[in-house]
mmCIF file of C-alpha atoms in Angstrom:
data_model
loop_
_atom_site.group_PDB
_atom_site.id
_atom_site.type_symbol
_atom_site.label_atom_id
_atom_site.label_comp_id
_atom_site.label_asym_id
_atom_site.label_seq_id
_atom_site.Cartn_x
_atom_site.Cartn_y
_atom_site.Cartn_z
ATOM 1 C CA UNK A 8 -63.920 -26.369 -2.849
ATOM 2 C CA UNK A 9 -60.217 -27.298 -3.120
ATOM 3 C CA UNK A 10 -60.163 -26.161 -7.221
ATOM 4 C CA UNK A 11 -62.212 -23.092 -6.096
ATOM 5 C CA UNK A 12 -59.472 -22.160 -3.567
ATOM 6 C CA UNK A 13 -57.026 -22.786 -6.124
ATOM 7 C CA UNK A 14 -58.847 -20.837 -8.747
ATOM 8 C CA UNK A 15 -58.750 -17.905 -6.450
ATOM 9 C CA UNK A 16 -55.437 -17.848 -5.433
ATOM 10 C CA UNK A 17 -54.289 -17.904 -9.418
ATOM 11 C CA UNK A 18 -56.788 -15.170 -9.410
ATOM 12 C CA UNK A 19 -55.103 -12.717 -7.211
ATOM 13 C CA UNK A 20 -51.514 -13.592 -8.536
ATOM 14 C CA UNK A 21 -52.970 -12.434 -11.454
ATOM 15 C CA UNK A 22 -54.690 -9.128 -10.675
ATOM 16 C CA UNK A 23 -51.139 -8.848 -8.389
ATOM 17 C CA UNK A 24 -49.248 -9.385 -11.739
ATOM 18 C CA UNK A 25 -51.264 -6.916 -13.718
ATOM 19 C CA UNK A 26 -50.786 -4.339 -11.474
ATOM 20 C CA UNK A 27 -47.097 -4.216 -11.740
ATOM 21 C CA UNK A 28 -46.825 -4.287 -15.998
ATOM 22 C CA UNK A 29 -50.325 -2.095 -15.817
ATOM 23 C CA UNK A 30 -50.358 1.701 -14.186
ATOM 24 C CA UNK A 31 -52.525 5.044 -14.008
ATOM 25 C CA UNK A 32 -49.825 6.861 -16.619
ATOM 26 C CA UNK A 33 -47.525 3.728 -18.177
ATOM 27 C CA UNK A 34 -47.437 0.019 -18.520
ATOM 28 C CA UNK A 35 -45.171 -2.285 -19.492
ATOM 29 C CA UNK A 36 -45.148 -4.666 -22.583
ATOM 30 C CA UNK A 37 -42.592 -7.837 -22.568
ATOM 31 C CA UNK A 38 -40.450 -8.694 -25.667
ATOM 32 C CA UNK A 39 -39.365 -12.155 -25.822
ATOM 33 C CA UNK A 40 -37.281 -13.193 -28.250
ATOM 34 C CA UNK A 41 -34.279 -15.445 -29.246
ATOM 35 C CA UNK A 42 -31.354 -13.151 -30.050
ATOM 36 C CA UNK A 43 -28.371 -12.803 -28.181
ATOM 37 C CA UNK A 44 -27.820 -10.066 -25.574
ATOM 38 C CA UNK A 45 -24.897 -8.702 -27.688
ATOM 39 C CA UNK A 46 -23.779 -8.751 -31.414
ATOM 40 C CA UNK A 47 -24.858 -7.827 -34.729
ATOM 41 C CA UNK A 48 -28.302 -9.532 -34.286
ATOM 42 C CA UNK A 49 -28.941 -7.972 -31.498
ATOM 43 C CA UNK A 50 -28.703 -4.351 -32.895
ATOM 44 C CA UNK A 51 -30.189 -5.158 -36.025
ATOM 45 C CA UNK A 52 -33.657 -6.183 -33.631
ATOM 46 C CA UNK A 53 -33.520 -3.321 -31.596
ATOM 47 C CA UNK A 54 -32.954 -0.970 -34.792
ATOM 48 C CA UNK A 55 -36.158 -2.320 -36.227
ATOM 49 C CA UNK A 56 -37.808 -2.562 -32.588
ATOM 50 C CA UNK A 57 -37.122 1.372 -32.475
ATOM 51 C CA UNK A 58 -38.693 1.853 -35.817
ATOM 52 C CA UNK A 59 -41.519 -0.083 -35.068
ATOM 53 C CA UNK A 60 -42.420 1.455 -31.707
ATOM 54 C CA UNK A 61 -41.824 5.313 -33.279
ATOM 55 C CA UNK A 62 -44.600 4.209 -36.113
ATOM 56 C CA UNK A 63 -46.691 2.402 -33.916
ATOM 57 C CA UNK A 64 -47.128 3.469 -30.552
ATOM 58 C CA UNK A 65 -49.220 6.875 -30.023
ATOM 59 C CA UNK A 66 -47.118 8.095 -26.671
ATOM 60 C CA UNK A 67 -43.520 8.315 -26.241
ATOM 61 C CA UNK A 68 -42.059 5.005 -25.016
ATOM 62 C CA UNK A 69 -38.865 3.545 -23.220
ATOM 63 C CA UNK A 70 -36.446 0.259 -23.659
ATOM 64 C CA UNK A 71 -35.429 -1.231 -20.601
ATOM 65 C CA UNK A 72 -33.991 -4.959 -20.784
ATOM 66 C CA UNK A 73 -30.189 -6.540 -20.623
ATOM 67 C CA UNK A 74 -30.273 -5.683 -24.836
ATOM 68 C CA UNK A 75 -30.905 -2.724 -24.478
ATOM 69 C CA UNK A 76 -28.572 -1.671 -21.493
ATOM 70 C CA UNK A 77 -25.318 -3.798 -23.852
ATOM 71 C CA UNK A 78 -26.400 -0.982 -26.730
ATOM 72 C CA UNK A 79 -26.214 1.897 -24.841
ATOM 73 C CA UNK A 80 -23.122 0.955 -23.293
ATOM 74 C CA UNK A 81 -21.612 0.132 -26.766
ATOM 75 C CA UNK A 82 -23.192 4.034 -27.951
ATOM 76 C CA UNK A 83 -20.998 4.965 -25.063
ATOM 77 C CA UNK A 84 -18.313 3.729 -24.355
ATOM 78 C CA UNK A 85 -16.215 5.531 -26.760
ATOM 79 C CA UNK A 86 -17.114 8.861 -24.918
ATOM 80 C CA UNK A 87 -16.781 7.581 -21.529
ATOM 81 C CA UNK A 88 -13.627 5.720 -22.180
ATOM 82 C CA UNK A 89 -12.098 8.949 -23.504
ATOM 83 C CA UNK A 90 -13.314 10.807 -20.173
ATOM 84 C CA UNK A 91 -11.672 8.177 -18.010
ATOM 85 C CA UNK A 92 -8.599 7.902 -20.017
ATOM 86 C CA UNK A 93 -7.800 11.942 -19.960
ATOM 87 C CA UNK A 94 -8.919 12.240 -16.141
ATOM 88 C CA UNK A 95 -6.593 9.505 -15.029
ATOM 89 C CA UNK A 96 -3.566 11.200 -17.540
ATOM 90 C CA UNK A 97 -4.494 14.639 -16.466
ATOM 91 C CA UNK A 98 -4.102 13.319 -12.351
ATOM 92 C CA UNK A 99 -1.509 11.402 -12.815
ATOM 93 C CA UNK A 100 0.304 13.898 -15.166
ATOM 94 C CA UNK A 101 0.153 16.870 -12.461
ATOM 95 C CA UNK A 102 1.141 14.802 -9.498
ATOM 96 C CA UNK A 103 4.628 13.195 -11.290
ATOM 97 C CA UNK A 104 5.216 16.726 -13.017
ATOM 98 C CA UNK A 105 5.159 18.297 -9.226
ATOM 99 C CA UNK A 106 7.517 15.127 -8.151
ATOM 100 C CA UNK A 107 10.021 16.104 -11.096
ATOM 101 C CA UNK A 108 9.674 19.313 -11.959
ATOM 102 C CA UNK A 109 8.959 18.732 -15.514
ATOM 103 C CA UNK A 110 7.017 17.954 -17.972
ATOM 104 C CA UNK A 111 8.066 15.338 -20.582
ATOM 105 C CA UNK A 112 9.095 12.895 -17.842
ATOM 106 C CA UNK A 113 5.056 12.161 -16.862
ATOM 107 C CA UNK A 114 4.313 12.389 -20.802
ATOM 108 C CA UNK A 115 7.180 9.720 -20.976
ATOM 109 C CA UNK A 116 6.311 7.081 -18.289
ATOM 110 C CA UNK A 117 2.437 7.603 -19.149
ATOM 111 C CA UNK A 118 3.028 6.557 -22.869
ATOM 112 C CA UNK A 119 4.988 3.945 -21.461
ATOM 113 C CA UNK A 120 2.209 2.622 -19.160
ATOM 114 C CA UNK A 121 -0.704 3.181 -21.009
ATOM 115 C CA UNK A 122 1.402 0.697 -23.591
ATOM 116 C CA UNK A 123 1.011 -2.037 -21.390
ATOM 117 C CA UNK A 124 -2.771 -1.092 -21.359
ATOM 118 C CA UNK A 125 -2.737 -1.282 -25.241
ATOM 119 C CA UNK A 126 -0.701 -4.915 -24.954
ATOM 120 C CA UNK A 127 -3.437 -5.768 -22.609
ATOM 121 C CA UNK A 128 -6.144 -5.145 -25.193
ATOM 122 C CA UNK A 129 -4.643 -6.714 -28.592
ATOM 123 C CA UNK A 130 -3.304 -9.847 -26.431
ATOM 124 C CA UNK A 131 -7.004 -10.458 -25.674
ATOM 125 C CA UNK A 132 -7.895 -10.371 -29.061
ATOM 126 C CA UNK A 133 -5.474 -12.115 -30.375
ATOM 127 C CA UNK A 134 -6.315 -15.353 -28.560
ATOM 128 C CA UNK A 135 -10.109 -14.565 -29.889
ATOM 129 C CA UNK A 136 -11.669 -13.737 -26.463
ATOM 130 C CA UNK A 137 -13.728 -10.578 -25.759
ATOM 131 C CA UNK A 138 -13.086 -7.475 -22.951
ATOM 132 C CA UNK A 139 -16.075 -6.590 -20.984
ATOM 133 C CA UNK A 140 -16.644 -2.308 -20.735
ATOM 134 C CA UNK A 141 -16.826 -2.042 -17.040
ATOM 135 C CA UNK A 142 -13.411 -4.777 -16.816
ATOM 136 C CA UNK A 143 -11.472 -2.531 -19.309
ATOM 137 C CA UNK A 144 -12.340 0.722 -17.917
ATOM 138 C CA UNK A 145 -10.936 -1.236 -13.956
ATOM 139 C CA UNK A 146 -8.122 -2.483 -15.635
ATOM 140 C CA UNK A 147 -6.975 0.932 -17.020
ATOM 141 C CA UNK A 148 -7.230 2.670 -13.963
ATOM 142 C CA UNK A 149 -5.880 0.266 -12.101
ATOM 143 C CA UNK A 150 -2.706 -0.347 -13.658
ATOM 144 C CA UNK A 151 -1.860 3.470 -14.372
ATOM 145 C CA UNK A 152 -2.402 3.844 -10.606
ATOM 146 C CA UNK A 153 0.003 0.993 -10.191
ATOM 147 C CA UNK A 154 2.433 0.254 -12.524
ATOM 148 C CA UNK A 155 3.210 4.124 -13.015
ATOM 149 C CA UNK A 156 5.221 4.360 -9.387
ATOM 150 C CA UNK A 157 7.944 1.337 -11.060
ATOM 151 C CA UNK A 158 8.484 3.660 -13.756
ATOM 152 C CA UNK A 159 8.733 7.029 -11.610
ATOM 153 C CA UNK A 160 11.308 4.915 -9.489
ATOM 154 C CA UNK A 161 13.469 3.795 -12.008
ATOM 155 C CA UNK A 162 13.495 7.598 -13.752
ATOM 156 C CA UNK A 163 14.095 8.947 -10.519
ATOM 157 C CA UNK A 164 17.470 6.381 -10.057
ATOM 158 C CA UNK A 165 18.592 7.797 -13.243
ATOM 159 C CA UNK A 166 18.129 11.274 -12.798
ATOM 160 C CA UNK A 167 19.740 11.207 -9.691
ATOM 161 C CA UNK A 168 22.526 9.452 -11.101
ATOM 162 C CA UNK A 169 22.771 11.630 -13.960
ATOM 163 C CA UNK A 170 24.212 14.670 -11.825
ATOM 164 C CA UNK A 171 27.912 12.813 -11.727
ATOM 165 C CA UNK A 172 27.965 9.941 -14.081
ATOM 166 C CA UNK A 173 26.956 9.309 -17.676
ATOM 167 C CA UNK A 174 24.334 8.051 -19.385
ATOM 168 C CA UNK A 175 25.337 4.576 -19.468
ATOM 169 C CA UNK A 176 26.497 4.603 -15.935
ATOM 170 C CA UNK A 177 23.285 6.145 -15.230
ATOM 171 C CA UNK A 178 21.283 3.612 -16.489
ATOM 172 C CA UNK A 179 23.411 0.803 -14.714
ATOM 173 C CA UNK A 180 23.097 2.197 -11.695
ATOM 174 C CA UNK A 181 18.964 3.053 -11.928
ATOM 175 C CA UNK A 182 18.653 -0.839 -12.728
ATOM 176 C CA UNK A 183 20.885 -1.350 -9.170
ATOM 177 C CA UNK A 184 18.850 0.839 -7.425
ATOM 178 C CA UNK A 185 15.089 -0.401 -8.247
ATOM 179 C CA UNK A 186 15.223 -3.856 -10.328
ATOM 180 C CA UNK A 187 14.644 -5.263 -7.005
ATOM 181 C CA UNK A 188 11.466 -3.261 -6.076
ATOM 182 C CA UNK A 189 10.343 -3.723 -9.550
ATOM 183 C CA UNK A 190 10.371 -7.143 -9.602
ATOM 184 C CA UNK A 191 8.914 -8.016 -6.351
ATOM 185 C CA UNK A 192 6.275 -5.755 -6.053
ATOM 186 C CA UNK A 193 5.645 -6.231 -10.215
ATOM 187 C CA UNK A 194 5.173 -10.129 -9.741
ATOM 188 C CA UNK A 195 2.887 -9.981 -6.833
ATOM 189 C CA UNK A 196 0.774 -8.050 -9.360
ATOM 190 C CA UNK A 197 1.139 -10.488 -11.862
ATOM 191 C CA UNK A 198 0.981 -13.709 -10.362
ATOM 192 C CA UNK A 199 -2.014 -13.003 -7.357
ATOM 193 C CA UNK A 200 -4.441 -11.799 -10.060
ATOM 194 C CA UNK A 201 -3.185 -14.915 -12.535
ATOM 195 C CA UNK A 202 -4.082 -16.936 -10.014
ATOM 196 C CA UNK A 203 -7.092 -15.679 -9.108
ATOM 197 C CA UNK A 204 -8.406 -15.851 -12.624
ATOM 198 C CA UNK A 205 -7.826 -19.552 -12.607
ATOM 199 C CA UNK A 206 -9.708 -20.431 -9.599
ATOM 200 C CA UNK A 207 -12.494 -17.751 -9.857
ATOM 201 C CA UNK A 208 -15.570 -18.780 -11.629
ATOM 202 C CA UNK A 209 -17.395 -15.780 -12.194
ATOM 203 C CA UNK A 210 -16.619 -14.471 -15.687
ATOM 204 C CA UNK A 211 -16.545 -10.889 -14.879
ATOM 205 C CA UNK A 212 -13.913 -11.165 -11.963
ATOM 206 C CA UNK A 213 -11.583 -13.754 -13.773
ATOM 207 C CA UNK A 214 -11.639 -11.225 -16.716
ATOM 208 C CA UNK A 215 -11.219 -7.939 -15.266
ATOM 209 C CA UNK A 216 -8.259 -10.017 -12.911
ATOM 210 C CA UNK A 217 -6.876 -11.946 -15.882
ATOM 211 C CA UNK A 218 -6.671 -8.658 -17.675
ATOM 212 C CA UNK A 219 -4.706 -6.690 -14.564
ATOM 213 C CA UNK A 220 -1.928 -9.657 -14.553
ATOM 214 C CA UNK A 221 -1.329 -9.427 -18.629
ATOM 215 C CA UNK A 222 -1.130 -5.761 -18.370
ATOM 216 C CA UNK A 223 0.992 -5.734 -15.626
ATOM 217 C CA UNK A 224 3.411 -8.000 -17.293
ATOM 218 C CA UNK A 225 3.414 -5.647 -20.044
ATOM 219 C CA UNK A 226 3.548 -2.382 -18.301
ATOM 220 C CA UNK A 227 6.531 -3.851 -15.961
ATOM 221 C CA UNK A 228 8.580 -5.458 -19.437
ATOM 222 C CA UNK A 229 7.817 -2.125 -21.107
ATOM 223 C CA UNK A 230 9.527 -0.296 -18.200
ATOM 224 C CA UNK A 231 12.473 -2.351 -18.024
ATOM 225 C CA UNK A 232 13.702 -2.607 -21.707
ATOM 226 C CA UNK A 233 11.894 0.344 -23.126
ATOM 227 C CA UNK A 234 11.873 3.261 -20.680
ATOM 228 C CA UNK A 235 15.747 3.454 -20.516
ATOM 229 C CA UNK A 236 16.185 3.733 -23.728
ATOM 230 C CA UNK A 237 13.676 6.807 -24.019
ATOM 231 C CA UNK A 238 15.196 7.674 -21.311
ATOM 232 C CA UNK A 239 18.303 7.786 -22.843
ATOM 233 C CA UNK A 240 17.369 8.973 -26.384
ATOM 234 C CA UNK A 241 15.569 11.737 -24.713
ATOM 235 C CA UNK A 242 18.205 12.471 -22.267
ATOM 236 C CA UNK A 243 18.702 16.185 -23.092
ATOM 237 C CA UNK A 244 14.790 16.841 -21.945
ATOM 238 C CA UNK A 245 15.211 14.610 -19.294
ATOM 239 C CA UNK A 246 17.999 15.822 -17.402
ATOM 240 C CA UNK A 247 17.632 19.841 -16.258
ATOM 241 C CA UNK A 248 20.944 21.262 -17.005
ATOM 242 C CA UNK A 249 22.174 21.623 -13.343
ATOM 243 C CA UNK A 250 22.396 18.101 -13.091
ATOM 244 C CA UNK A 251 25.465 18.031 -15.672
ATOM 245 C CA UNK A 252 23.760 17.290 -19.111
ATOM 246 C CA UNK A 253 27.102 18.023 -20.403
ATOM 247 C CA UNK A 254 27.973 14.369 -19.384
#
Protein backbone atom coordinates (compact mmCIF):
# COMPACT_ATOMS: atom_id res chain seq x y z
CA UNK A 1 0.00 0.00 0.00
CA UNK A 2 2.89 2.32 0.97
CA UNK A 3 4.76 1.67 -2.79
CA UNK A 4 1.23 2.06 -4.29
CA UNK A 5 0.88 5.51 -2.63
CA UNK A 6 4.22 6.28 -3.73
CA UNK A 7 3.65 5.06 -7.22
CA UNK A 8 0.79 7.44 -7.44
CA UNK A 9 2.15 10.39 -6.23
CA UNK A 10 5.25 9.99 -8.96
CA UNK A 11 2.29 9.50 -11.13
CA UNK A 12 0.69 12.83 -10.86
CA UNK A 13 4.11 14.75 -10.72
CA UNK A 14 4.36 13.31 -13.86
CA UNK A 15 1.11 13.98 -15.72
CA UNK A 16 1.74 17.63 -13.68
CA UNK A 17 5.16 17.76 -15.51
CA UNK A 18 3.82 16.88 -18.90
CA UNK A 19 1.41 19.35 -18.87
CA UNK A 20 3.73 22.22 -18.59
CA UNK A 21 6.47 21.04 -21.64
CA UNK A 22 3.09 19.53 -23.48
CA UNK A 23 0.08 22.06 -24.78
CA UNK A 24 -3.10 22.20 -27.18
CA UNK A 25 -0.87 24.46 -29.89
CA UNK A 26 3.10 24.09 -28.63
CA UNK A 27 5.32 22.07 -26.42
CA UNK A 28 8.49 22.30 -25.28
CA UNK A 29 11.61 20.06 -25.99
CA UNK A 30 14.82 20.37 -23.51
CA UNK A 31 18.41 20.61 -24.90
CA UNK A 32 20.99 19.56 -22.58
CA UNK A 33 24.25 19.86 -23.37
CA UNK A 34 27.84 20.69 -22.16
CA UNK A 35 28.88 23.95 -23.82
CA UNK A 36 29.38 27.07 -22.22
CA UNK A 37 26.70 29.79 -22.02
CA UNK A 38 29.01 32.14 -24.03
CA UNK A 39 31.93 31.81 -26.58
CA UNK A 40 32.77 30.41 -29.79
CA UNK A 41 31.33 26.94 -28.87
CA UNK A 42 28.45 28.16 -27.93
CA UNK A 43 27.51 29.84 -31.31
CA UNK A 44 28.91 27.25 -33.31
CA UNK A 45 25.93 24.75 -31.40
CA UNK A 46 23.29 27.03 -31.76
CA UNK A 47 24.29 27.72 -35.58
CA UNK A 48 23.93 24.04 -36.24
CA UNK A 49 20.89 23.77 -33.64
CA UNK A 50 19.15 26.45 -36.04
CA UNK A 51 19.94 24.41 -39.06
CA UNK A 52 18.82 21.40 -37.67
CA UNK A 53 15.45 22.59 -36.33
CA UNK A 54 14.71 24.62 -39.94
CA UNK A 55 15.31 20.96 -41.73
CA UNK A 56 13.69 19.05 -39.23
CA UNK A 57 10.86 20.34 -37.52
CA UNK A 58 7.48 20.70 -39.69
CA UNK A 59 6.10 24.06 -37.70
CA UNK A 60 7.90 27.13 -36.99
CA UNK A 61 9.80 26.89 -33.68
CA UNK A 62 11.43 29.18 -30.91
CA UNK A 63 14.89 29.17 -28.71
CA UNK A 64 14.47 30.14 -25.32
CA UNK A 65 17.42 29.21 -22.78
CA UNK A 66 20.46 31.39 -21.05
CA UNK A 67 22.46 30.45 -24.73
CA UNK A 68 20.30 31.65 -26.51
CA UNK A 69 19.37 34.99 -24.65
CA UNK A 70 23.87 35.65 -24.49
CA UNK A 71 23.44 35.40 -28.63
CA UNK A 72 20.90 37.69 -29.11
CA UNK A 73 22.35 40.09 -26.88
CA UNK A 74 25.76 39.73 -28.67
CA UNK A 75 23.45 40.21 -32.35
CA UNK A 76 22.56 43.34 -30.50
CA UNK A 77 24.41 45.01 -28.76
CA UNK A 78 26.16 46.85 -31.40
CA UNK A 79 22.75 48.51 -32.37
CA UNK A 80 21.61 49.16 -28.97
CA UNK A 81 24.89 50.43 -27.75
CA UNK A 82 24.89 52.94 -30.62
CA UNK A 83 21.19 54.03 -29.57
CA UNK A 84 22.28 54.60 -26.00
CA UNK A 85 25.48 56.22 -26.83
CA UNK A 86 23.79 59.03 -29.33
CA UNK A 87 20.68 59.52 -26.87
CA UNK A 88 22.86 60.23 -23.90
CA UNK A 89 25.29 62.71 -26.41
CA UNK A 90 22.27 64.17 -28.02
CA UNK A 91 20.75 65.07 -24.06
CA UNK A 92 23.61 65.93 -22.75
CA UNK A 93 24.78 67.94 -25.85
CA UNK A 94 21.50 70.27 -25.83
CA UNK A 95 21.43 70.87 -22.14
CA UNK A 96 25.45 72.18 -21.87
CA UNK A 97 24.97 73.98 -25.38
CA UNK A 98 21.84 75.98 -23.63
CA UNK A 99 24.30 76.47 -20.39
CA UNK A 100 27.05 78.02 -22.83
CA UNK A 101 25.66 79.19 -25.63
CA UNK A 102 27.65 77.19 -27.98
CA UNK A 103 28.36 74.48 -29.57
CA UNK A 104 31.93 73.07 -29.61
CA UNK A 105 32.21 73.43 -25.83
CA UNK A 106 29.58 70.19 -25.24
CA UNK A 107 31.36 68.48 -28.40
CA UNK A 108 34.61 69.24 -26.34
CA UNK A 109 33.88 68.00 -22.76
CA UNK A 110 31.78 64.98 -24.32
CA UNK A 111 34.91 63.70 -26.29
CA UNK A 112 36.63 64.28 -23.23
CA UNK A 113 34.28 62.13 -21.09
CA UNK A 114 33.33 59.56 -23.26
CA UNK A 115 37.46 59.06 -23.21
CA UNK A 116 37.36 57.99 -19.85
CA UNK A 117 34.56 55.54 -21.02
CA UNK A 118 36.99 54.24 -23.75
CA UNK A 119 39.97 53.98 -20.84
CA UNK A 120 37.37 52.12 -18.96
CA UNK A 121 36.95 49.52 -21.69
CA UNK A 122 40.72 48.77 -22.94
CA UNK A 123 41.89 48.83 -19.08
CA UNK A 124 39.53 45.85 -18.68
CA UNK A 125 40.97 44.12 -21.37
CA UNK A 126 44.14 44.67 -20.82
CA UNK A 127 44.26 42.85 -17.48
CA UNK A 128 42.35 39.88 -19.55
CA UNK A 129 38.92 40.19 -17.81
CA UNK A 130 35.59 40.49 -19.68
CA UNK A 131 32.66 43.54 -19.55
CA UNK A 132 29.21 42.30 -19.14
CA UNK A 133 26.46 44.23 -21.86
CA UNK A 134 24.00 45.40 -19.34
CA UNK A 135 27.38 46.68 -16.85
CA UNK A 136 28.84 48.61 -19.88
CA UNK A 137 25.77 50.11 -21.12
CA UNK A 138 25.29 51.42 -16.70
CA UNK A 139 28.65 52.42 -16.69
CA UNK A 140 28.36 54.71 -19.79
CA UNK A 141 25.46 56.41 -18.71
CA UNK A 142 26.44 56.77 -15.55
CA UNK A 143 29.61 58.43 -15.82
CA UNK A 144 28.52 60.91 -18.73
CA UNK A 145 25.75 61.88 -16.28
CA UNK A 146 28.47 62.37 -13.73
CA UNK A 147 31.71 63.14 -14.60
CA UNK A 148 30.43 65.66 -17.39
CA UNK A 149 29.35 68.51 -14.56
CA UNK A 150 33.59 68.49 -13.40
CA UNK A 151 34.30 69.31 -16.83
CA UNK A 152 31.38 71.99 -17.43
CA UNK A 153 32.79 73.54 -14.08
CA UNK A 154 36.19 73.84 -14.88
CA UNK A 155 35.23 75.34 -18.66
CA UNK A 156 32.95 77.56 -17.07
CA UNK A 157 36.07 78.97 -14.53
CA UNK A 158 37.90 79.60 -17.64
CA UNK A 159 35.51 81.24 -19.67
CA UNK A 160 34.67 83.45 -17.09
CA UNK A 161 38.12 84.24 -16.56
CA UNK A 162 38.82 84.69 -20.06
CA UNK A 163 36.81 88.13 -20.27
CA UNK A 164 39.96 90.06 -18.41
CA UNK A 165 42.92 87.82 -18.25
CA UNK A 166 44.79 85.55 -20.64
CA UNK A 167 44.89 82.28 -21.47
CA UNK A 168 47.39 81.18 -19.09
CA UNK A 169 45.97 83.22 -16.33
CA UNK A 170 42.79 81.76 -17.31
CA UNK A 171 43.67 78.44 -16.88
CA UNK A 172 45.39 79.16 -13.40
CA UNK A 173 42.66 80.62 -12.13
CA UNK A 174 39.85 77.77 -13.50
CA UNK A 175 42.20 75.18 -11.57
CA UNK A 176 41.70 77.79 -8.27
CA UNK A 177 38.27 77.92 -8.73
CA UNK A 178 37.15 74.05 -9.10
CA UNK A 179 40.30 71.65 -8.34
CA UNK A 180 38.71 71.49 -5.05
CA UNK A 181 35.18 70.37 -6.16
CA UNK A 182 36.82 68.14 -8.59
CA UNK A 183 38.68 66.32 -6.37
CA UNK A 184 36.32 65.74 -3.62
CA UNK A 185 33.35 64.98 -5.29
CA UNK A 186 35.71 62.91 -8.14
CA UNK A 187 37.20 60.60 -5.30
CA UNK A 188 34.01 59.82 -3.60
CA UNK A 189 33.22 58.39 -7.05
CA UNK A 190 36.23 56.58 -7.24
CA UNK A 191 36.94 55.21 -4.04
CA UNK A 192 32.97 54.19 -2.74
CA UNK A 193 32.48 52.08 -5.89
CA UNK A 194 36.36 50.61 -5.48
CA UNK A 195 35.39 49.63 -2.42
CA UNK A 196 32.36 48.23 -3.04
CA UNK A 197 33.76 46.00 -5.72
CA UNK A 198 36.06 44.47 -3.18
CA UNK A 199 33.59 43.48 -0.67
CA UNK A 200 30.65 42.66 -3.04
CA UNK A 201 30.39 39.13 -4.14
CA UNK A 202 28.04 39.13 -6.81
CA UNK A 203 29.90 39.33 -10.13
CA UNK A 204 27.57 41.57 -11.88
CA UNK A 205 27.56 44.40 -9.15
CA UNK A 206 31.42 44.27 -8.43
CA UNK A 207 31.80 44.65 -12.27
CA UNK A 208 29.45 47.19 -13.30
CA UNK A 209 30.93 49.14 -9.75
CA UNK A 210 34.56 48.25 -10.46
CA UNK A 211 34.01 49.61 -13.91
CA UNK A 212 32.30 53.18 -12.62
CA UNK A 213 35.54 53.77 -10.23
CA UNK A 214 38.21 53.07 -13.30
CA UNK A 215 36.23 55.27 -15.49
CA UNK A 216 35.86 57.82 -13.16
CA UNK A 217 39.52 57.97 -12.54
CA UNK A 218 39.91 58.36 -16.11
CA UNK A 219 37.23 60.77 -16.96
CA UNK A 220 38.41 63.06 -13.81
CA UNK A 221 42.57 62.70 -15.01
CA UNK A 222 41.34 63.36 -18.55
CA UNK A 223 39.67 66.60 -17.35
CA UNK A 224 42.43 67.86 -15.42
CA UNK A 225 45.51 67.52 -17.78
CA UNK A 226 43.70 67.23 -21.04
CA UNK A 227 40.68 69.55 -21.16
CA UNK A 228 42.82 72.74 -20.58
CA UNK A 229 44.85 72.22 -23.07
CA UNK A 230 41.88 71.81 -25.68
CA UNK A 231 40.73 74.32 -24.03
CA UNK A 232 43.46 76.32 -24.76
CA UNK A 233 44.38 75.11 -28.29
CA UNK A 234 40.83 75.71 -29.15
CA UNK A 235 40.57 78.94 -27.43
CA UNK A 236 39.40 81.05 -30.41
CA UNK A 237 36.01 78.71 -30.59
CA UNK A 238 35.86 78.68 -27.10
CA UNK A 239 35.77 82.11 -26.08
CA UNK A 240 32.74 84.34 -27.94
CA UNK A 241 34.43 87.46 -28.92
CA UNK A 242 32.80 89.77 -26.27
CA UNK A 243 34.65 88.14 -23.74
CA UNK A 244 38.08 89.69 -25.13
CA UNK A 245 39.49 86.87 -27.44
CA UNK A 246 41.89 89.47 -28.36
CA UNK A 247 43.74 88.52 -25.08
Amino acid sequence: DSLKGELGNVQRMMDEGLGQIRGKSRSIAAIVTSYPDEGAEAQQFLKHLKKECASTLEEDYNLIGEMVMFEEMREGFGRELLVVTLLTIAAICLIVAITFHSIIIPLILILIVLSGVYINVFVSGLNGGTLLYLAYLIVQSILMGATIDYAILFSNYYREHRRTKDIAASLKEAYRGSIHTITTSGLIIVCAPGVMSLLVEDRTISMIVSCLAVGGAAAILLILFVLPGVLAALDKYVVRKSQGRDL
